[in-house]
């Protein structure tokens, strides 16, 4: 069987903020045969994540953990889709799957490969306790796992602790803040527009929120929002925001270093943390990502799923349509145009 | 009873590298009376530590944890001395004590005050398993506790892990490196002279060592000394050294942030860590100091004491004579002139 496929590729390595012109949509064919052992998936949703930018650079520390992306090549990414043909006994046509496949309309994977075995799995959607398929790429996908792991495994919040979340209306931040509220913390988030700030306070239940773009001095802003200091900083931004958070942290404060989007593009200047703050306040800064908690995903997912059913977590998804919208959707992550999890819906 | 006393004070707040001219030795009298409840101590050794510089600044993150030092005032510091008069049932003339007293010839303390109760204690020296008094300010004092706690509590080394120690011939570094060897690690240290490098390799048993001043590119130097990467960085320096270490760290690497002496004076530029390294290698950077492990001091001291008795740890002490030598001894810490623990011997 052969299907026409279209996939998104970079035209070149991307070093600064990405633009649509850095990408192209390439046509090819996906060939599946009954003796290949492979599964052919028609992708229904593609996950659009900031960290992909690091993979597009010539060199990046991200290459320690995930392969770099070569111009012209397909780009591995989380997707959710439906099996259209299977040469594996584990999958059948009609199965709904989620996993690391690619920014493309159709994906082939081999369930016997360790990578696919670790990352691709079947999900049930719709009735009978199922969730919308898109949720498996957002709140029940790596965004949710990152928020949950970063909060509960890395930061270990105690009730009443003060939590600051940057990029708080983003895919991970919006969940980290809500999870921190559910843990009994006082939570303040920052975002880049008044509409996002309103959303955080009015819909997501943050105790407070502010527009960082309207704060000439982030240190004094945080001093205002946290007169008793910050215990946990859920860090998605980097640069000056990290410096300001450290200056306002309490003794034994924890920084869950989830992302530093302002430093991915190289446009924002890098954080120059005052290490004396880190020493004398005995702060722990820990880098992590969701996969560190892979064995705990079922446990995390069960808790989060229950919260969603009980209406305790609002899921923000920002969905574009069609494979051709991927470049613009990805570029928009770095200009702050998305709210919540950025997804592209296919077909 | 009244004794002539002399104490060291700053003449002004100190912001850059300290010089002898920043200090003066002031004469006063120490008055002790039998109904004061106080203990009068004749100090025999004074501990000279880099962190005191942060206390001398107008503002510093250190002020979160330890009081700032005001010009003209006595300077609290660890000392070892002998009780000459006691109005407390807990102490008697002739007792040898170690604790936070001051850069002065005579100190008074009230054993009923919480601060003194927490920090001052009697020690036995000489025969019967005792150690030289000076050791209670170095290897059995906060330097040893910092090295032990930073290594075993913060960094948790596994046998065979690769450990990098900066300022490795200093009071803490020289012990952290030796302790790491005793934990079965591969240990490389850096220092600022060839003589120190030789000392690390020939006497302290480091697997390797290098003179950072002769390395134009610290990142490639560390790449050479750690072809398989660094698992633990025992950080005493800051600045460019931290950046280079992060670039060479392995996944799940740990940075025990003990001190950043190059950043205390403000002369060296601050570290601008690549936070992508921290995220993608899931590095933990943790600030700490010895007092975080205060309840474990007896346990740490027992282990370290046994190592000393067995000849497994070399204790480096660099001793100056007389209260008048304190300013020069302190200033020398920041020009790299000391080897091991800097102490001033009185009387």
Short mmCIF file of N, CA, C and O in Angstrom, two decimals, chain B residues 244-331:
data_model
loop_
_atom_site.label_atom_id
_atom_site.label_comp_id
_atom_site.label_asym_id
_atom_site.label_seq_id
_atom_site.Cartn_x
_atom_site.Cartn_y
_atom_site.Cartn_z
N UNK B 244 32.23 26.14 31.86
CA UNK B 244 33.01 25.07 31.23
C UNK B 244 32.64 23.71 31.81
O UNK B 244 32.57 22.72 31.09
N UNK B 245 32.39 23.68 33.10
CA UNK B 245 32.03 22.41 33.73
C UNK B 245 30.67 21.94 33.21
O UNK B 245 30.50 20.76 32.87
N UNK B 246 29.70 22.85 33.13
CA UNK B 246 28.37 22.46 32.63
C UNK B 246 28.46 21.90 31.22
O UNK B 246 27.80 20.93 30.87
N UNK B 247 29.31 22.53 30.41
CA UNK B 247 29.46 22.07 29.02
C UNK B 247 30.03 20.66 28.95
O UNK B 247 29.84 19.97 27.96
N UNK B 248 30.72 20.26 30.00
CA UNK B 248 31.35 18.94 30.00
C UNK B 248 30.65 17.94 30.91
O UNK B 248 31.18 16.85 31.15
N UNK B 249 29.50 18.31 31.43
CA UNK B 249 28.85 17.40 32.36
C UNK B 249 28.05 16.33 31.65
O UNK B 249 27.59 16.50 30.52
N UNK B 250 27.90 15.24 32.33
CA UNK B 250 27.08 14.13 31.84
C UNK B 250 25.63 14.31 32.25
O UNK B 250 25.31 15.12 33.12
N UNK B 251 24.78 13.50 31.64
CA UNK B 251 23.37 13.47 32.00
C UNK B 251 23.24 13.16 33.50
O UNK B 251 23.97 12.32 34.01
N UNK B 252 22.31 13.83 34.13
CA UNK B 252 22.08 13.70 35.58
C UNK B 252 23.29 14.14 36.41
O UNK B 252 23.48 13.69 37.54
N UNK B 253 24.10 15.02 35.84
CA UNK B 253 25.23 15.58 36.58
C UNK B 253 24.75 16.44 37.74
O UNK B 253 23.63 16.96 37.73
N UNK B 254 25.62 16.57 38.74
CA UNK B 254 25.29 17.35 39.91
C UNK B 254 26.37 18.40 40.16
O UNK B 254 27.55 18.08 40.11
N UNK B 255 25.93 19.62 40.43
CA UNK B 255 26.85 20.68 40.80
C UNK B 255 26.60 21.03 42.26
O UNK B 255 25.51 21.50 42.61
N UNK B 256 27.58 20.75 43.10
CA UNK B 256 27.49 21.13 44.51
C UNK B 256 28.08 22.53 44.61
O UNK B 256 29.28 22.72 44.49
N UNK B 257 27.20 23.49 44.80
CA UNK B 257 27.61 24.90 44.77
C UNK B 257 28.04 25.31 46.17
O UNK B 257 27.24 25.75 46.99
N UNK B 258 29.33 25.14 46.42
CA UNK B 258 29.89 25.40 47.75
C UNK B 258 30.31 26.85 47.88
O UNK B 258 30.15 27.47 48.92
N UNK B 259 30.87 27.39 46.82
CA UNK B 259 31.32 28.78 46.83
C UNK B 259 31.61 29.22 45.42
O UNK B 259 31.73 28.40 44.51
N UNK B 260 31.69 30.53 45.23
CA UNK B 260 32.04 31.08 43.91
C UNK B 260 33.01 32.22 44.14
O UNK B 260 32.72 33.37 43.88
N UNK B 261 34.22 31.85 44.61
CA UNK B 261 35.15 32.88 45.09
C UNK B 261 35.47 33.91 44.01
O UNK B 261 35.65 35.09 44.32
N UNK B 262 35.48 33.49 42.74
CA UNK B 262 35.81 34.47 41.69
C UNK B 262 34.73 35.52 41.57
O UNK B 262 34.96 36.60 41.03
N UNK B 263 33.51 35.21 42.06
CA UNK B 263 32.43 36.18 41.97
C UNK B 263 32.27 37.00 43.25
O UNK B 263 31.50 37.96 43.27
N UNK B 264 32.97 36.62 44.30
CA UNK B 264 32.84 37.38 45.55
C UNK B 264 33.40 38.79 45.39
O UNK B 264 32.88 39.75 45.95
N UNK B 265 34.49 38.89 44.67
CA UNK B 265 35.14 40.19 44.54
C UNK B 265 34.51 41.02 43.43
O UNK B 265 34.77 42.21 43.34
N UNK B 266 33.70 40.38 42.61
CA UNK B 266 33.09 41.11 41.50
C UNK B 266 34.07 41.36 40.37
O UNK B 266 33.71 41.88 39.34
N UNK B 267 35.31 40.96 40.58
CA UNK B 267 36.33 41.23 39.56
C UNK B 267 36.16 40.28 38.38
O UNK B 267 36.12 40.69 37.23
N UNK B 268 36.03 39.00 38.70
CA UNK B 268 35.78 38.03 37.63
C UNK B 268 34.37 38.22 37.14
O UNK B 268 33.49 38.62 37.89
N UNK B 269 34.12 37.94 35.89
CA UNK B 269 32.74 38.09 35.42
C UNK B 269 31.90 36.93 35.95
O UNK B 269 32.39 35.85 36.21
N UNK B 270 30.63 37.18 36.10
CA UNK B 270 29.73 36.16 36.60
C UNK B 270 29.50 35.05 35.58
O UNK B 270 29.56 35.29 34.38
N UNK B 271 29.19 33.88 36.09
CA UNK B 271 28.85 32.76 35.21
C UNK B 271 27.58 33.07 34.42
O UNK B 271 26.63 33.61 34.96
N UNK B 272 27.61 32.73 33.15
CA UNK B 272 26.42 32.80 32.30
C UNK B 272 26.17 31.37 31.82
O UNK B 272 26.53 30.99 30.72
N UNK B 273 25.57 30.57 32.69
CA UNK B 273 25.44 29.15 32.35
C UNK B 273 24.52 28.94 31.16
O UNK B 273 23.55 29.67 30.99
N UNK B 274 24.85 27.97 30.34
CA UNK B 274 23.96 27.60 29.25
C UNK B 274 22.86 26.72 29.86
O UNK B 274 23.08 25.55 30.16
N UNK B 275 21.69 27.32 30.06
CA UNK B 275 20.62 26.59 30.75
C UNK B 275 20.10 25.42 29.93
O UNK B 275 19.49 24.50 30.47
N UNK B 276 20.35 25.44 28.62
CA UNK B 276 19.99 24.28 27.82
C UNK B 276 20.80 23.05 28.24
O UNK B 276 20.31 21.93 28.19
N UNK B 277 22.05 23.30 28.63
CA UNK B 277 22.85 22.19 29.17
C UNK B 277 22.17 21.63 30.42
O UNK B 277 22.11 20.42 30.63
N UNK B 278 21.70 22.54 31.25
CA UNK B 278 21.12 22.12 32.52
C UNK B 278 19.82 21.33 32.28
O UNK B 278 19.57 20.31 32.92
N UNK B 279 19.03 21.80 31.34
CA UNK B 279 17.76 21.12 31.06
C UNK B 279 18.01 19.77 30.38
O UNK B 279 17.55 18.73 30.85
N UNK B 280 18.73 19.82 29.26
CA UNK B 280 18.80 18.60 28.45
C UNK B 280 19.67 17.53 29.09
O UNK B 280 19.49 16.34 28.82
N UNK B 281 20.61 17.95 29.94
CA UNK B 281 21.38 16.94 30.67
C UNK B 281 20.79 16.70 32.06
O UNK B 281 21.34 15.93 32.83
N UNK B 282 19.68 17.37 32.34
CA UNK B 282 18.99 17.19 33.63
C UNK B 282 19.96 17.31 34.79
O UNK B 282 20.09 16.43 35.65
N UNK B 283 20.66 18.44 34.77
CA UNK B 283 21.65 18.71 35.80
C UNK B 283 20.97 19.35 37.01
O UNK B 283 20.02 20.13 36.86
N UNK B 284 21.46 19.02 38.17
CA UNK B 284 21.00 19.67 39.40
C UNK B 284 22.12 20.55 39.93
O UNK B 284 23.25 20.09 40.11
N UNK B 285 21.80 21.82 40.15
CA UNK B 285 22.74 22.76 40.76
C UNK B 285 22.18 23.09 42.13
O UNK B 285 21.07 23.61 42.23
N UNK B 286 22.92 22.78 43.17
CA UNK B 286 22.36 23.01 44.50
C UNK B 286 23.32 23.81 45.36
O UNK B 286 24.46 23.42 45.57
N UNK B 287 22.82 24.94 45.83
CA UNK B 287 23.58 25.74 46.77
C UNK B 287 23.44 25.15 48.17
O UNK B 287 22.38 24.64 48.53
N UNK B 288 24.49 25.23 48.93
CA UNK B 288 24.44 24.65 50.29
C UNK B 288 25.53 25.29 51.12
O UNK B 288 26.45 25.91 50.57
N UNK B 289 25.43 25.17 52.39
CA UNK B 289 26.63 25.36 53.21
C UNK B 289 26.60 24.45 54.42
O UNK B 289 25.58 23.78 54.69
N UNK B 290 27.73 24.40 55.10
CA UNK B 290 27.94 23.36 56.10
C UNK B 290 26.80 23.31 57.12
O UNK B 290 26.37 22.23 57.52
N UNK B 291 26.30 24.46 57.51
CA UNK B 291 25.31 24.48 58.58
C UNK B 291 24.02 23.75 58.23
O UNK B 291 23.24 23.40 59.12
N UNK B 292 23.79 23.55 56.92
CA UNK B 292 22.61 22.75 56.54
C UNK B 292 22.69 21.35 57.14
O UNK B 292 21.68 20.66 57.24
N UNK B 293 23.91 20.94 57.48
CA UNK B 293 24.11 19.56 57.95
C UNK B 293 24.48 19.53 59.43
O UNK B 293 25.01 18.53 59.92
N UNK B 294 24.19 20.62 60.13
CA UNK B 294 24.59 20.74 61.53
C UNK B 294 24.24 19.49 62.36
O UNK B 294 25.08 18.99 63.10
N UNK B 295 23.01 18.97 62.21
CA UNK B 295 22.69 17.78 63.04
C UNK B 295 23.57 16.57 62.71
O UNK B 295 23.66 15.64 63.51
N UNK B 296 24.20 16.60 61.54
CA UNK B 296 25.02 15.45 61.15
C UNK B 296 26.51 15.67 61.42
O UNK B 296 27.33 14.79 61.08
N UNK B 297 26.87 16.79 62.00
CA UNK B 297 28.29 17.06 62.24
C UNK B 297 28.96 15.94 63.03
O UNK B 297 30.07 15.52 62.70
N UNK B 298 28.33 15.43 64.10
CA UNK B 298 29.01 14.37 64.85
C UNK B 298 29.29 13.13 63.99
O UNK B 298 30.37 12.54 64.06
N UNK B 299 28.29 12.80 63.16
CA UNK B 299 28.46 11.64 62.27
C UNK B 299 29.57 11.89 61.24
O UNK B 299 30.45 11.05 61.04
N UNK B 300 29.53 13.07 60.62
CA UNK B 300 30.58 13.41 59.65
C UNK B 300 31.94 13.39 60.33
O UNK B 300 32.91 12.84 59.80
N UNK B 301 32.01 14.02 61.51
CA UNK B 301 33.29 14.15 62.22
C UNK B 301 33.87 12.79 62.58
O UNK B 301 35.10 12.59 62.52
N UNK B 302 33.00 11.85 62.92
CA UNK B 302 33.48 10.52 63.29
C UNK B 302 34.14 9.84 62.09
O UNK B 302 35.22 9.24 62.20
N UNK B 303 33.49 9.96 60.93
CA UNK B 303 34.06 9.34 59.72
C UNK B 303 35.38 10.01 59.35
O UNK B 303 36.39 9.34 59.09
N UNK B 304 35.36 11.33 59.34
CA UNK B 304 36.57 12.06 58.93
C UNK B 304 37.70 11.79 59.92
O UNK B 304 38.85 11.58 59.53
N UNK B 305 37.37 11.77 61.20
CA UNK B 305 38.39 11.51 62.23
C UNK B 305 39.05 10.16 62.01
O UNK B 305 40.28 10.02 62.12
N UNK B 306 38.25 9.18 61.68
CA UNK B 306 38.80 7.84 61.43
C UNK B 306 39.73 7.86 60.22
O UNK B 306 40.80 7.24 60.23
N UNK B 307 39.31 8.58 59.18
CA UNK B 307 40.16 8.68 57.99
C UNK B 307 41.50 9.33 58.33
O UNK B 307 42.55 8.93 57.83
N UNK B 308 41.46 10.36 59.19
CA UNK B 308 42.72 11.03 59.55
C UNK B 308 43.61 10.05 60.32
O UNK B 308 44.81 9.93 60.04
N UNK B 309 43.01 9.36 61.27
CA UNK B 309 43.80 8.40 62.07
C UNK B 309 44.44 7.34 61.19
O UNK B 309 45.55 6.89 61.43
N UNK B 310 43.71 6.94 60.16
CA UNK B 310 44.23 5.90 59.26
C UNK B 310 45.19 6.48 58.21
O UNK B 310 45.65 5.75 57.34
N UNK B 311 45.42 7.79 58.29
CA UNK B 311 46.34 8.41 57.34
C UNK B 311 45.78 8.54 55.94
O UNK B 311 46.50 8.71 54.97
N UNK B 312 44.45 8.48 55.82
CA UNK B 312 43.85 8.53 54.49
C UNK B 312 43.55 9.94 54.01
O UNK B 312 43.21 10.14 52.85
N UNK B 313 43.62 10.89 54.91
CA UNK B 313 43.36 12.27 54.53
C UNK B 313 44.52 13.16 54.96
O UNK B 313 44.95 13.11 56.11
N UNK B 314 45.04 13.90 54.02
CA UNK B 314 46.08 14.88 54.33
C UNK B 314 45.43 16.21 54.66
O UNK B 314 44.59 16.68 53.88
N UNK B 315 45.81 16.78 55.78
CA UNK B 315 45.22 18.04 56.20
C UNK B 315 46.19 19.17 55.88
O UNK B 315 47.31 19.18 56.36
N UNK B 316 45.72 20.08 55.04
CA UNK B 316 46.55 21.22 54.67
C UNK B 316 46.12 22.44 55.46
O UNK B 316 44.97 22.87 55.36
N UNK B 317 47.04 22.97 56.25
CA UNK B 317 46.73 24.20 56.99
C UNK B 317 47.82 25.22 56.71
O UNK B 317 49.01 24.87 56.65
N UNK B 318 47.41 26.43 56.55
CA UNK B 318 48.31 27.52 56.16
C UNK B 318 48.17 28.56 57.27
O UNK B 318 47.18 29.28 57.34
N UNK B 319 49.17 28.61 58.15
CA UNK B 319 49.00 29.34 59.41
C UNK B 319 49.85 30.61 59.45
O UNK B 319 51.06 30.57 59.22
N UNK B 320 49.21 31.72 59.73
CA UNK B 320 49.92 32.99 59.97
C UNK B 320 49.94 33.26 61.47
O UNK B 320 49.16 32.66 62.22
N UNK B 321 50.78 34.17 61.88
CA UNK B 321 50.94 34.40 63.33
C UNK B 321 50.47 35.78 63.75
O UNK B 321 50.86 36.79 63.17
N UNK B 322 49.62 35.80 64.77
CA UNK B 322 49.30 37.05 65.43
C UNK B 322 48.10 37.77 64.83
O UNK B 322 47.84 37.71 63.62
N UNK B 323 47.35 38.43 65.69
CA UNK B 323 46.13 39.12 65.27
C UNK B 323 46.42 40.14 64.16
O UNK B 323 45.58 40.36 63.27
N UNK B 324 47.62 40.72 64.19
CA UNK B 324 47.96 41.73 63.17
C UNK B 324 48.07 41.12 61.77
O UNK B 324 48.06 41.85 60.79
N UNK B 325 48.19 39.81 61.71
CA UNK B 325 48.33 39.17 60.39
C UNK B 325 46.98 38.85 59.75
O UNK B 325 46.94 38.41 58.60
N UNK B 326 45.89 39.07 60.48
CA UNK B 326 44.57 38.72 59.93
C UNK B 326 44.27 39.44 58.60
O UNK B 326 43.86 38.79 57.63
N UNK B 327 44.44 40.77 58.54
CA UNK B 327 44.10 41.44 57.28
C UNK B 327 44.86 40.87 56.07
O UNK B 327 44.26 40.61 55.03
N UNK B 328 46.17 40.65 56.24
CA UNK B 328 46.95 40.12 55.12
C UNK B 328 46.53 38.68 54.81
O UNK B 328 46.44 38.28 53.64
N UNK B 329 46.24 37.91 55.85
CA UNK B 329 45.83 36.51 55.64
C UNK B 329 44.51 36.46 54.88
O UNK B 329 44.34 35.65 53.96
N UNK B 330 43.60 37.36 55.24
CA UNK B 330 42.30 37.38 54.58
C UNK B 330 42.45 37.83 53.11
O UNK B 330 41.90 37.20 52.20
N UNK B 331 43.20 38.91 52.91
CA UNK B 331 43.38 39.41 51.54
C UNK B 331 44.02 38.35 50.65
O UNK B 331 43.69 38.22 49.47
#
